[in-house]
Coordinates of C-alpha atoms in Angstrom, one line a residue:
M1 CA 0.0 0.0 0.0
S2 CA 1.4 3.4 -1.0
E3 CA 2.2 6.1 1.5
Q4 CA -0.1 8.5 -0.3
H5 CA -3.0 6.0 0.2
L6 CA -2.2 5.6 3.9
H7 CA -2.5 9.3 4.4
S8 CA -5.7 9.7 2.5
D9 CA -9.2 10.0 4.1
V10 CA -9.9 6.4 3.3
K11 CA -9.8 4.2 6.4
R12 CA -8.5 0.7 5.9
L13 CA -9.5 -2.2 8.2
A14 CA -8.0 -5.6 8.3
F15 CA -10.0 -8.6 9.7
V16 CA -8.2 -11.7 10.9
L17 CA -10.6 -14.6 11.0
L18 CA -9.7 -17.4 13.5
P19 CA -11.2 -20.9 13.2
N20 CA -14.8 -21.1 14.6
F21 CA -15.2 -17.3 14.4
S22 CA -18.7 -15.9 14.9
L23 CA -20.2 -14.9 11.5
M24 CA -22.8 -12.4 12.7
P25 CA -20.4 -9.8 14.3
Y26 CA -18.0 -10.1 11.3
V27 CA -20.8 -9.3 8.8
S28 CA -22.1 -6.6 11.2
L29 CA -18.8 -4.8 11.0
I30 CA -18.5 -5.0 7.2
E31 CA -22.0 -4.1 6.1
P32 CA -22.0 -0.6 7.7
M33 CA -18.8 0.2 5.9
R34 CA -20.2 -0.9 2.5
I35 CA -23.3 1.2 3.1
A36 CA -21.4 4.2 4.4
N37 CA -19.4 4.2 1.1
R38 CA -22.7 4.1 -0.8
V39 CA -24.2 6.9 1.3
A40 CA -21.1 9.1 0.8
G41 CA -20.8 8.3 -2.9
K42 CA -17.1 7.5 -2.5
A43 CA -14.8 5.2 -0.7
L44 CA -14.7 6.1 3.0
Y45 CA -13.6 2.6 4.0
E46 CA -11.6 -0.3 2.4
W47 CA -11.1 -3.6 4.0
G48 CA -9.5 -7.0 3.7
T49 CA -10.0 -10.4 5.3
Y50 CA -7.2 -12.7 6.3
S51 CA -6.5 -16.0 7.9
L52 CA -3.4 -17.4 9.6
D53 CA -2.4 -19.4 6.5
G54 CA -4.4 -17.9 3.7
N55 CA -6.9 -20.7 3.5
P56 CA -10.7 -20.4 3.9
V57 CA -11.8 -20.3 7.5
S58 CA -14.7 -22.3 9.0
A59 CA -17.1 -20.2 11.1
S60 CA -18.8 -21.5 14.2
I61 CA -22.0 -22.3 12.1
G62 CA -20.0 -24.7 10.0
S63 CA -19.8 -22.7 6.7
T64 CA -16.4 -21.5 5.4
T65 CA -15.4 -18.0 4.3
A66 CA -12.8 -17.3 1.7
V67 CA -10.2 -14.7 2.6
D68 CA -8.0 -12.2 0.7
G69 CA -4.7 -13.8 1.9
S70 CA -2.6 -14.9 4.7
L71 CA -1.1 -12.7 7.5
S72 CA 1.9 -12.0 5.3
N73 CA -0.4 -10.4 2.7
M74 CA -2.1 -8.2 5.1
G75 CA 0.0 -5.0 4.9
E76 CA -0.6 -2.0 7.1
A77 CA -4.1 -1.1 8.2
D78 CA -5.6 1.7 10.3
I79 CA -7.4 -0.8 12.4
T80 CA -6.8 -4.6 12.7
L81 CA -9.6 -6.6 14.3
V82 CA -9.3 -10.2 15.4
C83 CA -12.6 -12.1 14.8
A84 CA -13.0 -15.1 17.1
G85 CA -15.7 -17.3 18.4
I86 CA -15.9 -20.6 20.3
D87 CA -13.0 -22.2 22.0
V88 CA -10.5 -19.5 21.3
E89 CA -9.4 -19.5 24.9
R90 CA -8.0 -23.0 24.3
G91 CA -6.4 -22.3 20.9
P92 CA -2.7 -22.1 20.2
I93 CA -0.9 -18.7 19.9
S94 CA 0.3 -17.5 16.5
R95 CA 3.6 -15.8 16.9
E96 CA 3.2 -14.2 13.5
L97 CA -0.1 -12.6 14.4
G98 CA 1.2 -11.5 17.8
G99 CA 4.2 -9.8 16.1
I100 CA 2.0 -8.0 13.6
L101 CA -0.4 -6.8 16.3
R102 CA 2.4 -5.6 18.5
K103 CA 4.1 -3.8 15.6
N104 CA 0.8 -2.0 14.6
A105 CA 0.2 -1.0 18.2
S106 CA 3.7 0.4 18.6
R107 CA 3.0 2.5 15.5
G108 CA -0.2 3.9 17.0
K109 CA -2.4 1.9 14.8
G110 CA -5.7 0.6 16.1
I111 CA -6.0 -3.0 17.1
G112 CA -9.0 -4.8 18.5
S113 CA -11.2 -7.9 18.7
V114 CA -14.7 -9.1 18.2
C115 CA -16.7 -11.5 20.3
T116 CA -14.1 -13.7 22.2
G117 CA -11.1 -12.2 20.5
A118 CA -10.1 -10.3 23.6
Y119 CA -8.6 -13.6 24.7
V120 CA -6.1 -13.4 21.9
L121 CA -5.1 -9.8 22.6
A122 CA -4.7 -10.7 26.3
K123 CA -2.5 -13.7 25.4
Y124 CA -0.2 -11.2 23.5
D125 CA -0.3 -8.8 26.5
L126 CA -1.9 -6.1 24.4
L127 CA -4.7 -5.2 26.8
S128 CA -2.7 -4.4 29.9
G129 CA -3.6 -0.8 30.9
Y130 CA -6.6 -0.7 28.6
R131 CA -10.3 -1.1 29.2
C132 CA -11.9 -3.9 27.1
T133 CA -14.9 -6.1 26.8
I134 CA -15.8 -9.7 25.8
H135 CA -19.0 -11.7 25.3
W136 CA -20.9 -12.0 28.6
E137 CA -20.7 -15.8 28.4
N138 CA -16.9 -15.5 28.7
L139 CA -16.8 -12.6 31.1
R140 CA -16.3 -14.5 34.3
S141 CA -13.7 -16.9 32.9
F142 CA -11.8 -14.0 31.3
R143 CA -11.6 -12.2 34.7
E144 CA -10.4 -15.4 36.3
D145 CA -7.6 -15.8 33.7
Y146 CA -6.6 -12.2 33.5
P147 CA -7.4 -10.5 36.8
H148 CA -5.0 -7.6 36.0
I149 CA -7.1 -6.5 32.9
E150 CA -10.0 -4.2 33.2
V151 CA -12.9 -5.9 31.4
T152 CA -16.5 -4.6 31.4
S153 CA -19.9 -6.0 30.5
D154 CA -20.5 -3.1 28.1
I155 CA -21.4 -4.0 24.5
Y156 CA -18.2 -2.4 23.2
E157 CA -15.2 -0.5 24.4
I158 CA -13.0 2.1 22.6
D159 CA -10.0 3.0 24.8
R160 CA -7.5 5.0 22.8
N161 CA -6.3 2.7 20.0
R162 CA -7.9 -0.5 21.4
Y163 CA -11.3 -1.6 20.0
T164 CA -13.1 -4.5 21.6
C165 CA -16.6 -5.7 21.0
A166 CA -18.8 -8.2 22.8
G167 CA -20.0 -9.7 19.5
G168 CA -23.5 -10.3 18.0
T169 CA -25.3 -7.2 16.9
A170 CA -23.0 -5.1 19.2
A171 CA -20.5 -5.1 16.4
L172 CA -23.0 -3.1 14.3
D173 CA -23.3 -0.5 17.0
M174 CA -19.5 -0.2 17.3
M175 CA -19.0 0.2 13.6
L176 CA -21.8 2.9 13.4
G177 CA -20.1 4.6 16.3
L178 CA -16.8 4.6 14.4
I179 CA -18.5 5.9 11.3
A180 CA -19.9 8.8 13.4
L181 CA -16.5 9.4 14.8
H182 CA -14.7 9.3 11.4
H183 CA -17.3 11.0 9.2
G184 CA -20.0 12.5 11.3
V185 CA -23.3 11.6 12.9
N186 CA -25.4 12.2 9.7
I187 CA -23.6 9.6 7.7
A188 CA -23.8 7.1 10.6
R189 CA -27.5 7.8 11.0
E190 CA -28.3 7.4 7.3
T191 CA -26.3 4.2 7.3
A192 CA -28.2 2.9 10.3
E193 CA -31.5 3.7 8.7
I194 CA -30.6 1.8 5.5
L195 CA -29.7 -1.2 7.8
M196 CA -33.1 -0.6 9.6
H197 CA -31.2 -0.2 12.8
H198 CA -33.3 2.5 14.4
H199 CA -31.4 2.9 17.6
I200 CA -27.6 3.2 17.6
R201 CA -26.5 2.0 21.0
S202 CA -23.6 3.6 22.9
G203 CA -20.8 1.5 24.0
E204 CA -21.8 1.9 27.7
E205 CA -25.0 -0.2 27.3
T206 CA -24.9 -3.5 29.0
Q207 CA -24.9 -6.8 27.1
R208 CA -27.5 -8.7 29.1
F209 CA -31.1 -8.0 30.0
D210 CA -31.6 -7.0 33.7
L211 CA -32.4 -9.7 36.2
E212 CA -36.1 -8.8 36.1
A213 CA -36.4 -9.5 32.4
R214 CA -34.2 -12.6 32.5
L215 CA -36.0 -14.2 35.4
G216 CA -39.5 -12.9 34.9
V217 CA -39.5 -11.9 38.6
T218 CA -40.5 -8.4 39.8
N219 CA -40.1 -8.7 43.6
P220 CA -37.3 -6.3 44.5
K221 CA -36.1 -8.3 47.5
V222 CA -35.7 -11.5 45.5
L223 CA -33.8 -9.6 42.7
E224 CA -31.6 -7.9 45.3
A225 CA -30.8 -11.3 46.9
I226 CA -29.9 -12.9 43.6
G227 CA -27.7 -9.9 42.7
M228 CA -25.8 -10.4 46.0
M229 CA -25.4 -14.1 45.3
D230 CA -23.9 -13.3 41.9
K231 CA -21.4 -10.9 43.5
H232 CA -20.4 -13.5 46.2
I233 CA -19.8 -16.7 44.2
E234 CA -16.3 -17.2 45.6
D235 CA -17.3 -16.3 49.2
P236 CA -20.9 -17.5 49.6
L237 CA -23.1 -15.6 52.0
S238 CA -25.3 -17.5 54.5
C239 CA -29.1 -17.2 54.2
Q240 CA -29.0 -15.0 57.3
Q241 CA -26.5 -12.7 55.7
L242 CA -28.5 -12.5 52.6
A243 CA -31.7 -11.7 54.5
M244 CA -30.0 -9.0 56.5
T245 CA -28.6 -7.4 53.3
V246 CA -32.0 -7.2 51.7
E247 CA -33.7 -6.3 55.0
V248 CA -36.1 -9.2 55.4
S249 CA -36.1 -12.1 57.8
P250 CA -34.5 -15.5 56.8
R251 CA -37.9 -17.1 57.0
Q252 CA -39.5 -14.5 54.7
L253 CA -36.6 -14.8 52.2
E254 CA -37.1 -18.6 52.1
R255 CA -40.9 -18.1 51.5
L256 CA -40.1 -15.8 48.6
F257 CA -37.7 -18.2 47.0
R258 CA -40.1 -21.1 47.4
R259 CA -42.8 -19.0 45.8
Y260 CA -40.8 -18.0 42.8
F261 CA -38.4 -20.9 42.3
S262 CA -39.8 -23.8 44.3
C263 CA -36.5 -24.1 46.3
T264 CA -34.7 -22.5 49.2
P265 CA -32.3 -19.6 48.8
G266 CA -29.5 -22.0 49.7
Q267 CA -30.5 -24.4 46.9
Y268 CA -30.8 -21.6 44.4
Y269 CA -27.4 -20.3 45.4
L270 CA -25.7 -23.7 45.1
R271 CA -27.2 -24.1 41.6
M272 CA -25.8 -20.7 40.6
R273 CA -22.3 -21.6 41.9
L274 CA -22.4 -24.9 40.1
E275 CA -23.4 -23.2 36.8
V276 CA -20.4 -20.9 37.1
A277 CA -18.2 -23.9 37.9
R278 CA -19.5 -25.7 34.8
D279 CA -18.7 -22.7 32.7
L280 CA -15.2 -22.4 34.0
L281 CA -14.6 -26.1 33.5
R282 CA -15.6 -25.8 29.8
R283 CA -14.0 -22.5 29.0
T284 CA -10.7 -22.6 31.0
S285 CA -7.9 -25.1 31.6
R286 CA -7.6 -24.1 35.3
P287 CA -7.1 -26.9 37.8
I288 CA -10.3 -28.3 39.3
L289 CA -9.2 -27.3 42.8
D290 CA -8.9 -23.6 41.7
I291 CA -12.3 -23.7 40.1
A292 CA -13.8 -25.3 43.3
I293 CA -12.3 -22.5 45.4
A294 CA -13.4 -19.8 42.9
C295 CA -17.0 -21.1 43.2
G296 CA -17.0 -21.2 47.0
F297 CA -16.2 -24.8 47.7
A298 CA -13.8 -25.6 50.5
S299 CA -12.5 -28.9 48.9
T300 CA -12.5 -30.8 45.7
S301 CA -14.3 -33.7 47.4
H302 CA -17.3 -31.4 48.4
F303 CA -17.3 -29.8 45.0
T304 CA -17.3 -33.2 43.2
K305 CA -20.1 -34.5 45.4
C306 CA -22.3 -31.5 44.7
Y307 CA -21.4 -31.5 41.0
R308 CA -22.3 -35.1 40.6
E309 CA -25.6 -34.7 42.3
R310 CA -26.5 -31.8 40.0
Y311 CA -25.1 -32.9 36.6
R312 CA -24.7 -36.7 37.1
C313 CA -21.0 -36.6 36.3
T314 CA -17.8 -35.5 38.0
P315 CA -16.0 -32.2 37.1
T316 CA -13.3 -34.2 35.4
E317 CA -15.8 -36.2 33.4
E318 CA -17.6 -32.9 32.5
R319 CA -14.4 -31.4 31.1
Q320 CA -13.4 -34.5 29.2
S321 CA -16.8 -35.0 27.6
Y322 CA -17.1 -31.4 26.6
F323 CA -13.6 -31.4 25.0
W324 CA -14.3 -34.5 22.9
S325 CA -17.8 -33.3 21.8
K326 CA -16.2 -30.0 20.7
Q327 CA -13.5 -31.9 18.8
E328 CA -16.2 -33.9 17.0
K329 CA -18.1 -30.8 16.0
I330 CA -14.9 -29.1 14.7
E331 CA -14.1 -32.2 12.6
K332 CA -17.6 -32.3 11.2
G333 CA -17.5 -28.5 10.6
A334 CA -14.2 -28.8 8.6
S335 CA -16.3 -30.2 5.7
G336 CA -18.8 -27.3 5.7
T337 CA -20.6 -26.8 2.4
A338 CA -21.3 -23.1 2.1
V339 CA -18.3 -21.0 0.9
A340 CA -18.5 -17.2 0.9
G341 CA -16.7 -15.4 -1.9
P342 CA -14.0 -12.9 -1.3
I343 CA -15.0 -9.5 0.1
T344 CA -14.6 -6.5 -2.1
T345 CA -15.0 -2.7 -1.7
G346 CA -17.9 -1.3 -3.6
V347 CA -18.6 2.4 -3.5
G348 CA -22.0 2.2 -5.1
A349 CA -22.7 -1.4 -4.5
K350 CA -26.1 -2.2 -3.1

C-alpha cells in the first residue's frame, strides 16, 4: 500500500478470521462500511479479510469463508480486528499474528477484537492498561484468567487505539459509532436507517437483560438477593447474611424463593455456583481445585459431590466429555458446504 494511500481520508480495516469465528459480528462490521461508502458516494472505507495461513476459515456455524490472503499479505491497516468465536481460549498462539499486532500497536495503529477475540489480545499482552470487553458468556472466565485487565460488561469499548466488541449485533453499533467518529453523525444515522437499525446504542449499554427481564420476577427483595449471590460466588453468604442485606427475615426470604423458584435460597445459590463452575470447566484449563475455590467450595471432594448430584458426572468427566464433543463438532465443521466469496469494496454497491 502506497504512502499516499495511507495518508488519504480512506480508512483501511483488516479482519483476521480465526477458526470457529462468529459470523454475525463479522458481517455486522463489514456491512455498515459498505453502506457508508454508498451513502457518501465515495470510498470512506476499504477492508481485507485474512486467515493465519491464507486458506478459507470455518465459522462456528460450519460454513467456510474465503479470505484475501494470509497474514503475510495483510499489509498495514488503520485498524486490525481479530474475529474469534468458540473455544478461542484453548487455541494455540500464532507468533506471526502477535508480532503483527504488536508492531501495529507500537506505530499507534488501532488493534482490537470481536466476540471472544479479547482472549487473543490478552495472550499477546496487548490489553494491559486498557479497558476492554468480551461476550458475557466468557466474562467471568476471562476475569479469572486475566485479573489484571479491566474488562467490562458493556457492548463495546474504545480505549485510545484499542477496540473491543462483545459480539453479536453489538458489532453493528461499534462500527456505526466509528463511522460517526470518522465521518460525522449524519452519515452514521443514514447508514443505520438503511440497515433498519433505528437505535444506535452507545458502548456503555450492557450486554444482558436485567435480572427482572431474565428471570420474569419483579419482587425487588428476590432480585436484590440474587444480585448479592452473583457478587459473592467465591465467598458465599449465608441465608441469614442475605436476609440481613435485603432487609427481610430469613424465613421471609425462604418463603419468597419457594414461591418464585420452588426451592430454598441455599439451593438456588448452590445451583448458581455450580453453573459458574461448569462454565469455568468448559472455558478454561484451570485446575479443578482452583475452580472449586473460585466457586465457594472448600475442597474438591465437596465440589465433586455437589457437582455429581447436579449434573450426574464429576467435574473431570464434564471437562473431558465437553472437550471431545467439541473436537467432534470441529471435525464435522471442517467439511462445511457453504463457501462465501472474497469481500470487495464497492462504493456504489447495493
